[in-house]
C-alpha positions as semicolon CSV with decimal commas, in nm:
position;residue;x (nm);y (nm);z (nm)
1;M;-0,033;-0,051;0,037
2;S;0,156;0,347;-0,054
3;V;0,103;0,652;0,165
4;A;0,110;0,963;-0,020
5;P;0,273;1,224;0,220
6;L;0,107;1,532;0,339
7;T;0,181;1,828;0,053
8;K;0,393;2,104;0,186
9;R;0,124;2,309;0,228
10;E;-0,112;2,023;0,494
11;A;0,232;2,022;0,635
12;A;0,269;2,347;0,689
13;R;-0,090;2,418;0,831
14;A;-0,044;2,085;1,053
15;A;0,271;2,274;1,174
16;A;0,098;2,564;1,313
17;T;-0,169;2,415;1,430
18;A;0,109;2,185;1,623
19;K;0,292;2,503;1,759
20;A;-0,026;2,663;1,870
21;A;-0,114;2,399;2,058
22;A;0,223;2,339;2,230
23;E;0,214;2,706;2,312
24;S;-0,129;2,684;2,454
25;S;0,010;2,417;2,677
26;D;0,287;2,575;2,816
27;R;0,051;2,861;2,926
28;A;-0,184;2,608;3,072
29;G;0,096;2,411;3,277
30;R;0,029;2,054;3,361
31;G;-0,364;1,983;3,430
32;D;-0,301;1,799;3,785
33;E;-0,018;2,077;3,929
34;A;-0,270;2,335;3,843
35;G;-0,562;2,222;4,041
36;G;-0,846;2,314;3,732
37;G;-0,951;1,938;3,699
38;S;-0,822;1,947;3,332
39;V;-0,616;1,729;3,189
40;T;-0,296;1,885;2,986
41;F;-0,064;1,587;2,818
42;G;0,319;1,685;2,720
43;K;0,396;1,927;2,500
44;L;0,515;1,608;2,203
45;T;0,152;1,404;2,224
46;E;-0,042;1,766;2,211
47;Q;0,137;1,817;1,868
48;T;0,083;1,535;1,784
49;L;-0,318;1,521;1,830
50;A;-0,323;1,885;1,687
51;Y;-0,163;1,735;1,376
52;F;-0,362;1,504;1,310
53;A;-0,675;1,674;1,410
54;Q;-0,539;1,916;1,089
55;A;-0,513;1,600;0,838
56;G;-0,784;1,406;0,881
57;D;-0,824;1,135;0,738
58;T;-0,508;1,143;0,543
59;E;-0,252;0,840;0,669
60;A;0,096;0,896;0,813
61;R;0,389;0,746;0,961
62;A;0,584;0,843;1,226
63;R;0,892;0,994;0,985
64;D;0,618;1,202;0,870
65;V;0,509;1,332;1,136
66;A;0,840;1,403;1,300
67;P;0,915;1,725;1,084
68;A;0,609;1,850;1,068
69;L;0,600;1,918;1,421
70;G;0,958;2,095;1,394
71;R;1,143;1,827;1,511
72;D;1,460;1,654;1,385
73;T;1,471;1,341;1,094
74;D;1,685;1,141;1,298
75;S;1,599;0,802;1,399
76;R;1,590;0,913;1,774
77;S;1,328;1,238;1,698
78;V;1,131;0,962;1,516
79;N;1,164;0,715;1,742
80;A;1,048;0,963;2,011
81;V;0,700;1,034;1,793
82;R;0,660;0,650;1,679
83;S;0,621;0,582;2,095
84;T;0,411;0,871;2,113
85;L;0,178;0,765;1,822
86;D;0,192;0,413;1,976
87;R;0,020;0,511;2,358
88;L;-0,199;0,743;2,193
89;V;-0,320;0,453;2,006
90;G;-0,334;0,263;2,285
91;A;-0,531;0,537;2,419
92;S;-0,777;0,511;2,126
93;R;-0,663;0,858;2,022
94;V;-0,520;0,764;1,701
95;Q;-0,603;0,418;1,518
96;R;-0,330;0,268;1,342
97;A;-0,374;0,193;0,969
98;G;-0,165;-0,027;0,869
99;R;0,188;-0,122;0,985
100;G;0,358;0,174;1,022
101;L;0,056;0,398;0,954
102;Y;-0,162;0,606;1,165
103;R;-0,441;0,832;1,119
104;A;-0,677;1,060;1,308
105;V;-0,946;0,859;1,494
106;M;-1,284;0,975;1,346
107;P;-1,575;1,003;1,528
């Protein structure tokens, strides 16, 4: 199965959304520390969720998501994204679309 990567425009839009989510989570702090009752996740998790919210029904690989989030493309950075994606799959926040492929959970 061949997966078309996001276009440059789609990747830029997803990166901007991820950056906004990261800035928002930085301002909000940790939910358990703030005492507000809302749950806040780590920066990479928030960025990844924002990326897939923007990407919609598009399938993506960890090596495509990492640079869209402004991360390096070295194996360490890609593996960090892959681990985050696997945790999100376990929490039913992202779907596994195939071997190494992920997509947003559609309501």
